[in-house]
Short mmCIF file of C-alpha atoms in Angstrom, two decimals:
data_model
loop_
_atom_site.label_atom_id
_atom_site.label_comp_id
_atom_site.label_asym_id
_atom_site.label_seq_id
_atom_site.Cartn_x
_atom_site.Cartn_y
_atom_site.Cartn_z
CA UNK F 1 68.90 29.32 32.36
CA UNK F 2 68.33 29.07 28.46
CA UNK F 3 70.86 29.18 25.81
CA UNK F 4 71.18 30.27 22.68
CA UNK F 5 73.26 28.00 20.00
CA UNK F 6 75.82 30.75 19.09
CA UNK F 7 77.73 31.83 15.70
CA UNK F 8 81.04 29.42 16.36
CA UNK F 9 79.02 26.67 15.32
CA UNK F 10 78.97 24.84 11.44
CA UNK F 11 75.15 24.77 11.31
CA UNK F 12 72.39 26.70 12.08
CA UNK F 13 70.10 24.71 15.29
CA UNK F 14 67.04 26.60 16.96
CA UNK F 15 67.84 28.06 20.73
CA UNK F 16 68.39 25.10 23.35
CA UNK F 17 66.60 25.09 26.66
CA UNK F 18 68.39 23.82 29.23
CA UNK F 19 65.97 21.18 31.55
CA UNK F 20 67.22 19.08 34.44
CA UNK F 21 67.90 15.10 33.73
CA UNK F 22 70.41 12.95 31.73
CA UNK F 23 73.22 10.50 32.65
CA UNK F 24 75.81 11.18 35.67
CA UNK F 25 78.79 11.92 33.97
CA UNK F 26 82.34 12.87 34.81
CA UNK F 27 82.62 16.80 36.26
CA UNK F 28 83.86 18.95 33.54
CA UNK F 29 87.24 21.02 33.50
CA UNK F 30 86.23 24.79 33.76
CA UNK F 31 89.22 26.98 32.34
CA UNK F 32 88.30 30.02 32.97
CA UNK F 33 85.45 32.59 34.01
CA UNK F 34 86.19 35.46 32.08
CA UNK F 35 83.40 36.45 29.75
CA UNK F 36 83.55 34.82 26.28
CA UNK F 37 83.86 37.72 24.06
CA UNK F 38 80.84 37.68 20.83
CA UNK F 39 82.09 37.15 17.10
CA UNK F 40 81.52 39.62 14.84
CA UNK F 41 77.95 37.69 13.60
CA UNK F 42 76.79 36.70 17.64
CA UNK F 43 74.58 38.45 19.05
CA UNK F 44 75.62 40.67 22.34
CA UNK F 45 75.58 39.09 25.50
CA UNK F 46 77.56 36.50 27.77
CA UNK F 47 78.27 33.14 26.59
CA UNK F 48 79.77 30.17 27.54
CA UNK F 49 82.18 28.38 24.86
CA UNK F 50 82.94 24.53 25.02
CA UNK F 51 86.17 23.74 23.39
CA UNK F 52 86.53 20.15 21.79
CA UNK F 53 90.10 18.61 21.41
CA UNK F 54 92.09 15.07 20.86
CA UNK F 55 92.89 14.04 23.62
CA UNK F 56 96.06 12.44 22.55
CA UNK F 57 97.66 14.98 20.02
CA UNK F 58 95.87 18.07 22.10
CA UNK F 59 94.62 19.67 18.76
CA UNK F 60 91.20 21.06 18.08
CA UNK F 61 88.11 19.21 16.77
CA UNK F 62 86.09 20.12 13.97
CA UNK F 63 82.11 18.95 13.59
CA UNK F 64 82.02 17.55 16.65
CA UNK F 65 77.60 17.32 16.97
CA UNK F 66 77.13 18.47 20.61
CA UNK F 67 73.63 17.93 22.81
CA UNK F 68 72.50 19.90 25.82
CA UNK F 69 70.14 17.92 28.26
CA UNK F 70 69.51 14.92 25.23
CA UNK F 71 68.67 18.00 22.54
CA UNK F 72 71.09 18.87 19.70
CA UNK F 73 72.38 22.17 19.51
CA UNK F 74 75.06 22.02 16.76
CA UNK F 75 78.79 21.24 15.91
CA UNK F 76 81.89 22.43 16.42
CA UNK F 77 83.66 25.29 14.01
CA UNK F 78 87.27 24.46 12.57
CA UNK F 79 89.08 25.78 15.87
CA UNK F 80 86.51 23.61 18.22
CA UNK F 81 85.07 25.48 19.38
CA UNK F 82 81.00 26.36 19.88
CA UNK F 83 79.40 28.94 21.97
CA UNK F 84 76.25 28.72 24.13
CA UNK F 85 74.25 32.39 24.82
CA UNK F 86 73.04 32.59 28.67
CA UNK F 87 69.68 33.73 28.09
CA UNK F 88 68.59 33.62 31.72
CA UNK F 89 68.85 31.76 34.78
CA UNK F 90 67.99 28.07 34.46
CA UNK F 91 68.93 24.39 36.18
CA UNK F 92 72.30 24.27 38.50
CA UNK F 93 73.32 21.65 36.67
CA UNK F 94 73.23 20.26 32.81
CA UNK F 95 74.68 17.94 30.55
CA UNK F 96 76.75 18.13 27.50
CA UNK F 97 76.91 15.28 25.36
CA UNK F 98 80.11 15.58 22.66
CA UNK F 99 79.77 12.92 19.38
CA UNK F 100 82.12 12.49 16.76
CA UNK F 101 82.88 9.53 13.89
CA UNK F 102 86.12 7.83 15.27
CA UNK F 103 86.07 9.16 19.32
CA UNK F 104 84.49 7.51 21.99
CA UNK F 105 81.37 9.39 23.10
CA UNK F 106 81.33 11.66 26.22
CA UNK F 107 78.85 13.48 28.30
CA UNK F 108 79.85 15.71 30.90
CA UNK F 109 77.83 18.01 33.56
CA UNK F 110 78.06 21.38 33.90
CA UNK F 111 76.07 24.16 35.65
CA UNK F 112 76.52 26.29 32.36
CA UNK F 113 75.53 29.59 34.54
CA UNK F 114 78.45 31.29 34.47
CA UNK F 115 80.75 32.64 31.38
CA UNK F 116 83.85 30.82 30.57
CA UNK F 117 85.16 27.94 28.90
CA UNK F 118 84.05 24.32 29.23
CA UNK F 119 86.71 22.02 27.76
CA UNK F 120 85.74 18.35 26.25
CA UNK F 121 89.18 15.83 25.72
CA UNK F 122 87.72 13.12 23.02
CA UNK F 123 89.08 9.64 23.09
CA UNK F 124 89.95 8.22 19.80
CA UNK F 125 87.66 4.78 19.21
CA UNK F 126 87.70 1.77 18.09
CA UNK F 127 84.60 2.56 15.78
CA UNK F 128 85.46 3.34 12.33
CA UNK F 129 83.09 5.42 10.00
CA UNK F 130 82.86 3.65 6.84
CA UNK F 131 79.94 5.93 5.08
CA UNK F 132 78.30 8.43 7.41
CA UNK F 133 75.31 10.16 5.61
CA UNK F 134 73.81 11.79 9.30
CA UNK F 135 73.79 12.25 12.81
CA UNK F 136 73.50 9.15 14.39
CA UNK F 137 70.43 9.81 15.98
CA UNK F 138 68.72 10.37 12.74
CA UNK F 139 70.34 7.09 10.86
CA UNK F 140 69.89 3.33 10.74
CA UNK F 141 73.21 2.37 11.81
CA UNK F 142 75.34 -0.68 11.45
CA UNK F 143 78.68 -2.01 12.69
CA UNK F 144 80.42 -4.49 11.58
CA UNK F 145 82.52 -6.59 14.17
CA UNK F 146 85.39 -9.07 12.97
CA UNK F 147 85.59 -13.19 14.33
CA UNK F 148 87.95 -14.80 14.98
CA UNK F 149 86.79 -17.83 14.10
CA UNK F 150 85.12 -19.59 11.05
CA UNK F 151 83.32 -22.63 10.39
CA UNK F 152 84.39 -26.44 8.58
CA UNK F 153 80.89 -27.48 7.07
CA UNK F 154 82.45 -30.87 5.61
CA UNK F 155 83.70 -31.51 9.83
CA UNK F 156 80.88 -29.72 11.56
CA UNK F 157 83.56 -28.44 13.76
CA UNK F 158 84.53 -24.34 14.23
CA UNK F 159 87.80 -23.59 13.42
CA UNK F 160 89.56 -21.14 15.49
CA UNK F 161 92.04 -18.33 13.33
CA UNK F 162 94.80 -15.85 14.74
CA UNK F 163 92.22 -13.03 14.44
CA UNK F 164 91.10 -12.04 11.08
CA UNK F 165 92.97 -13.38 7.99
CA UNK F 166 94.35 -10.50 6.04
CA UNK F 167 94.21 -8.39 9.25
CA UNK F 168 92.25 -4.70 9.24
CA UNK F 169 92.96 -3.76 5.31
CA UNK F 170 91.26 -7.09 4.59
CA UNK F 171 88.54 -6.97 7.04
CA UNK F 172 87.60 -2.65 6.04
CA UNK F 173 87.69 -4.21 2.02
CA UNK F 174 85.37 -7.24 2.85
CA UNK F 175 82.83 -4.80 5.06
CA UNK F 176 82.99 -2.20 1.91
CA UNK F 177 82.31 -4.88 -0.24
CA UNK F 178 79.94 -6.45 1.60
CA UNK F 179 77.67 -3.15 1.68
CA UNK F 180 78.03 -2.90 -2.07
CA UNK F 181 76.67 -6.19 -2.20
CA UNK F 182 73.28 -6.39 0.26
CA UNK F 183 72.44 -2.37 1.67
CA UNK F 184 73.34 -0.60 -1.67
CA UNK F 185 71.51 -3.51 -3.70
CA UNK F 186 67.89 -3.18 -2.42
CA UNK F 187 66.68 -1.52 -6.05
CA UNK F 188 67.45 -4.85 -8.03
CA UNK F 189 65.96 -7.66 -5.76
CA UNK F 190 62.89 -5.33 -3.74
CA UNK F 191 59.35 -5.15 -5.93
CA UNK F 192 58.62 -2.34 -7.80
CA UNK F 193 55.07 -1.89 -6.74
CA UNK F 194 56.40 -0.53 -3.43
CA UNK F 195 59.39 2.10 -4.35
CA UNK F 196 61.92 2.44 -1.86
CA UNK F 197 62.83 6.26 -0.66
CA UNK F 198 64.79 7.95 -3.31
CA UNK F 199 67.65 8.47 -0.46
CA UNK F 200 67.02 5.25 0.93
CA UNK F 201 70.68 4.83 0.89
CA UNK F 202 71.42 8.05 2.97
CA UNK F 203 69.46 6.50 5.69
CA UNK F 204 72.21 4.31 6.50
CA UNK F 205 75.52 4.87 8.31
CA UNK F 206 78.33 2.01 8.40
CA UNK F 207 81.00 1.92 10.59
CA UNK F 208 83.50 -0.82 11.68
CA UNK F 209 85.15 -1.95 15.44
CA UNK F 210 88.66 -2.82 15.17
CA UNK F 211 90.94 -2.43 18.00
CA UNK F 212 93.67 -5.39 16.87
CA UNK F 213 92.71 -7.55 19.57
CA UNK F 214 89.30 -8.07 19.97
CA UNK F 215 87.11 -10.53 18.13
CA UNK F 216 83.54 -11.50 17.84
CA UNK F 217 83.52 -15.66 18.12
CA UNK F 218 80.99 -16.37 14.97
CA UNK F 219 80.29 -19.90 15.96
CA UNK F 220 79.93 -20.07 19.63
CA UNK F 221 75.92 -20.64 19.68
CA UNK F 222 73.39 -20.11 16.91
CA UNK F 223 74.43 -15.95 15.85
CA UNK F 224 77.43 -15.84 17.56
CA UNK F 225 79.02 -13.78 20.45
CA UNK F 226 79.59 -10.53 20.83
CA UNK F 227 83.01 -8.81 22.66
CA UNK F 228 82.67 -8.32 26.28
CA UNK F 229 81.58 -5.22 26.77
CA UNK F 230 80.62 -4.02 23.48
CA UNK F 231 77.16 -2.80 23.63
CA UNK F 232 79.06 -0.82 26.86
CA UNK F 233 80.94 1.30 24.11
CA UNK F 234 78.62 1.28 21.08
CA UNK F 235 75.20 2.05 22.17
CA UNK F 236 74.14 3.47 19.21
CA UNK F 237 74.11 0.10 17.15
CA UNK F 238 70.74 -0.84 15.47
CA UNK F 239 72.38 -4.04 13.81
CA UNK F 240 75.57 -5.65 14.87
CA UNK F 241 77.00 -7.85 12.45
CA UNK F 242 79.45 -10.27 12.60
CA UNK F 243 81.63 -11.06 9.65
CA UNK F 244 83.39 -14.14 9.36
CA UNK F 245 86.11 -15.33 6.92
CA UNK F 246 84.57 -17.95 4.26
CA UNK F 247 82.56 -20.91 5.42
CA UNK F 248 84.64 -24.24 4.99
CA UNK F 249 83.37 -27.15 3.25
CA UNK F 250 80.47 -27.85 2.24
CA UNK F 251 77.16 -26.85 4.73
CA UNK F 252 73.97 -30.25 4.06
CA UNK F 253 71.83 -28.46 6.62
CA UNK F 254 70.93 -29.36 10.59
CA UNK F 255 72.67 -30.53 12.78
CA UNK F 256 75.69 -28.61 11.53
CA UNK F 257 76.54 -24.75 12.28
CA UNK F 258 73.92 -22.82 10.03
CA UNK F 259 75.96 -20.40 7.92
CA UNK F 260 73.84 -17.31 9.20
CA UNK F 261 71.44 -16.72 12.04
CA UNK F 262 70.31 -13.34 13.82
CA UNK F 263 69.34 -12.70 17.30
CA UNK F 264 66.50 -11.85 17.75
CA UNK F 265 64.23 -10.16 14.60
CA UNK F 266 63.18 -6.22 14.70
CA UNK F 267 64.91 -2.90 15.03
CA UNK F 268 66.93 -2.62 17.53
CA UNK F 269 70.42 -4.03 19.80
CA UNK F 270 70.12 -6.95 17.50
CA UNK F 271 73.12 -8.57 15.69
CA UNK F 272 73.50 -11.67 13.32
CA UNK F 273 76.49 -13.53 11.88
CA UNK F 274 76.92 -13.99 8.40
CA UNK F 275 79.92 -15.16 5.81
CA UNK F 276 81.93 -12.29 3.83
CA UNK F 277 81.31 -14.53 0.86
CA UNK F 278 77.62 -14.44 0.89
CA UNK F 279 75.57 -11.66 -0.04
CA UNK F 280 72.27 -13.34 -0.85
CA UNK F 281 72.46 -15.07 2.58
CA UNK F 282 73.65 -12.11 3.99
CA UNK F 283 69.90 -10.60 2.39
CA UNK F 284 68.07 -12.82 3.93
CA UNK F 285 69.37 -12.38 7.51
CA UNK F 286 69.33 -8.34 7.18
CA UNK F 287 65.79 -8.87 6.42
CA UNK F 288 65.46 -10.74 9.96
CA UNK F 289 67.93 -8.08 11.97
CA UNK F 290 66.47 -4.88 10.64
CA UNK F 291 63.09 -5.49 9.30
CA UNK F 292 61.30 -8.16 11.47
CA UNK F 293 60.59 -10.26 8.37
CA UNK F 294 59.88 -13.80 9.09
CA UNK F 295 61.15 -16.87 7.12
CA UNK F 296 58.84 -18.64 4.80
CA UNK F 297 60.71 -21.68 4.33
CA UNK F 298 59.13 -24.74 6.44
CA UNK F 299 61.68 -25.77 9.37
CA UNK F 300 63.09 -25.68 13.16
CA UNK F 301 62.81 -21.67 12.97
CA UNK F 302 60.28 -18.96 14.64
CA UNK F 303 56.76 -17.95 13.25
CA UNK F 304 54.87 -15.24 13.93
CA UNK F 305 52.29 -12.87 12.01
CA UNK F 306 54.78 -9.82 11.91
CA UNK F 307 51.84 -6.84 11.64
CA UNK F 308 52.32 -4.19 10.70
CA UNK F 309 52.59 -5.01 6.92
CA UNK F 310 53.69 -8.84 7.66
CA UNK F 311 55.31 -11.06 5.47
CA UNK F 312 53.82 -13.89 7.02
CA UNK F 313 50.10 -14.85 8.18
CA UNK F 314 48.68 -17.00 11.07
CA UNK F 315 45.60 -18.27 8.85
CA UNK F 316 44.67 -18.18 5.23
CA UNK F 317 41.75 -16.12 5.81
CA UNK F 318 43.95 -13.58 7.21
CA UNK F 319 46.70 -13.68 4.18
CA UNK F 320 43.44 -13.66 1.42
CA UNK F 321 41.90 -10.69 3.31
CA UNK F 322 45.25 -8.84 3.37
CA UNK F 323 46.20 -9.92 0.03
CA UNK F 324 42.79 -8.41 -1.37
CA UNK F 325 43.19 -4.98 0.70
CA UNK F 326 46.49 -4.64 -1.28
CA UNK F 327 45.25 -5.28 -4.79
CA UNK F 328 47.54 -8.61 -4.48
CA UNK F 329 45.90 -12.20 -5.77
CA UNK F 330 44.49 -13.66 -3.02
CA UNK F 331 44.98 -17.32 -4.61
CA UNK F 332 48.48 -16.66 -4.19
CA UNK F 333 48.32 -17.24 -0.37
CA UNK F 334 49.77 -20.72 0.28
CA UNK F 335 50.52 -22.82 3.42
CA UNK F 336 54.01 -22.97 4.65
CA UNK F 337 55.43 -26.54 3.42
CA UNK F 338 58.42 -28.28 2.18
CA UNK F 339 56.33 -29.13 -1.39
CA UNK F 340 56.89 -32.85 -0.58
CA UNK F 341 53.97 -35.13 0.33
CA UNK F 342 54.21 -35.87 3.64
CA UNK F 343 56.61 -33.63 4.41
CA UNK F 344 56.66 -30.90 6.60
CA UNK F 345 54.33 -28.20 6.94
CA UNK F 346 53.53 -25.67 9.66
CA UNK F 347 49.88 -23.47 10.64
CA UNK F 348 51.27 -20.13 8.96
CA UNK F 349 50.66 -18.86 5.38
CA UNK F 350 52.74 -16.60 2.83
CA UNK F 351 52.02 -14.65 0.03
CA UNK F 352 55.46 -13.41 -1.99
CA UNK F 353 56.82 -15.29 -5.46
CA UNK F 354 59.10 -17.77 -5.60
CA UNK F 355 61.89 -17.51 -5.63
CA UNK F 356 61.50 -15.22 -2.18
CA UNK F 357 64.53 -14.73 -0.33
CA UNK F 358 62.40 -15.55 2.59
CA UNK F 359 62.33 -18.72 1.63
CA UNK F 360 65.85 -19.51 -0.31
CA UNK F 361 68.28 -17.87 1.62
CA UNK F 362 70.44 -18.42 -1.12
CA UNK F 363 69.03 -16.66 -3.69
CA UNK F 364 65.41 -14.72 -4.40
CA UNK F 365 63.84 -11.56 -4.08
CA UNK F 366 61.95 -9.58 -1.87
CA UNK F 367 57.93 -10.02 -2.51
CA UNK F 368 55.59 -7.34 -2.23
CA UNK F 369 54.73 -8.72 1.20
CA UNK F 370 58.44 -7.91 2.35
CA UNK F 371 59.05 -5.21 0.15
CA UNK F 372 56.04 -3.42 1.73
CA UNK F 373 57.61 -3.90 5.51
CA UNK F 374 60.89 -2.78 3.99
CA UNK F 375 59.89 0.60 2.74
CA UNK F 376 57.56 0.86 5.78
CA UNK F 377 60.53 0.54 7.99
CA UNK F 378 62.97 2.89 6.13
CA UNK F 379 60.20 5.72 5.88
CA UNK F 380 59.99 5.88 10.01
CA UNK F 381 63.65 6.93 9.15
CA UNK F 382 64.58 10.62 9.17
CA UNK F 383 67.67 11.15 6.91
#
């Protein structure tokens, strides 16, 4: 059977093939088998209308983005409803996928054959949209997860807390402000010989988990741990970030708790922990979680040439070559040391201006070298 994305809808999609394939769901609830009547826009024919609705107040669901068989095929009208044209016959069985900022996601199976009415009951989630520019499928996104727990530098000891201080008003104020400080601040500390996307910032959706009960637990190993279960309910995470009340004391380096680590570097489930307070910090670890970037500071941390467009060389030959195919100085290509004699030094080379954020942590800016990977990354990005 084929279908044809009908005029119920918000947006206009192409026509939806149905194909066999996709996740075993729960069976959905048929109402009825009456033929869906056609609006007064739809073309003639028999259709099949899925109806969207909270589950706990029983009301209708506007913009809900549904997906037939992993392909999008619109959103729900005001009343929740959207209607599918048979076109023909097609696969006994397909699947419906129903997503919506602040629900739970769910995919049901359905032989969508016959006219009638599919119903969908949404869960209300845990996730909470901060800033959505897009479909999730089209967006970097990020979540921010409280802990419960913080850290005494001056001690070297974690200090447990009844959840988050300040509870969920103080938690949503310290994620807005938090974006305001790193994601929305890339034009003032990137280089301007690479521009980022004019709607760089509409490639981004935020959201937050807060169910009142669960924490992340910021200091139990290097970046943290995640809730049970988590990646279980938000599978759509490309960085996970955990947000933990100000640092205590005062942080002299190893062996204590570093202030902010990620785990592991690249697009992808990866999540870090980082301090509410620090947005510079907070800079440098975003440039680990989302962008691969490698640090440039000499220390106990990984090293790797991150091609494409790395920030980060495994020879000097290699960083003067790719320095000189970029129009950069190659002379500017220096080992990774600690700039004391005898101190330490490792077998990898880097290219971007002090003071780079790769290397600081605490303060910088983002080289042409990472600049470069930056913009690469956010142009693979559909907005």
């Amino acid at each position: 059977m084929g279908i044809t994305a009908a005029g119920s809808r918000a947006s206009a999609a192409p026509p939806v093939l149905l194909s066999q394939g996709g996740p075993v769901p729960v069976p959905a609830q048929t109402l009825g088998t009456s033929p869906v009547q056609k609006g007064p826009d739809q073309p003639p024919g028999q259709y099949v209308r899925i109806l969207t609705i909270d589950e706990k107040t029983n009301t209708p669901l506007p913009a809900v983005l549904l997906f037939i068989n992993g392909l999008y095929a619109g959103m729900t009208a005001e009343n929740g409803s959207f209607d599918l044209l048979i076109t023909g016959p097609g696969p006994n069985s397909s699947t419906i996928r129903a997503v919506k900022d602040g629900y739970q996601d769910i995919t049901i199976r359905s032989d969508l054959i016959r006219p009638g009415e599919v119903l969908l009951n949404l869960t209300p989630g845990d996730i909470i949209p901060v800033e959505i520019n897009g479909p999730r499928e089209s967006e970097i996104n990020i979540v921010f997860v409280p802990s419960h727990t913080s850290f005494n530098a001056t001690d070297n000891t974690k200090t447990e807390l009844d959840g988050y201080p300040g509870g969920e008003t103080q938690f949503a104020s310290d994620v807005r402000t938090f974006i305001n400080q790193t994601f929305l601040a890339y034009p003032a500390i990137t280089s301007p010989s690479y521009p980022l996307p004019r709607d760089y910032r509409q490639r981004f959706d935020f959201y937050y988990f807060w169910d009142g009960t669960t924490y992340a637990d910021a200091f139990d190993s290097c970046a943290g741990t995640i809730p049970q279960d988590y990646w279980d309910n938000v599978t759509f995470s490309d960085l996970t970030i955990i947000l933990y009340p100000s640092y205590q004391g005062v942080y002299s380096g190893p062996p204590g708790q570093p202030v902010g680590c990620t785990n592991p570097n690249g697009l992808g489930r990866v999540y870090l922990k980082i301090s509410a307070d620090m947005p510079s910090l907070a800079m440098h670890e975003i440039g680990h979680g989302l962008y691969g970037l490698m640090d440039t500071y000499c220390g106990d941390t990984y090293y790797a040439q991150n091609d494409p467009d790395p920030n980060l060389w495994s020879s000097k030959d290699g960083c003067r070559e790719y320095a000189g195919g970029n129009g950069w100085d190659p002379d500017a290509c220096r080992q990774v040391s600690s700039g004391v004699p005898g101190g330490c030094t490792k077998e990898f080379w880097r290219w971007d201006p002090d003071p780079d954020i790769m290397y600081y942590g605490y303060a910088g800016t983002f080289g042409n070298a990472s600049t470069k990977r930056i913009v690469s990354t956010l142009m693979r990005v559909s907005p």
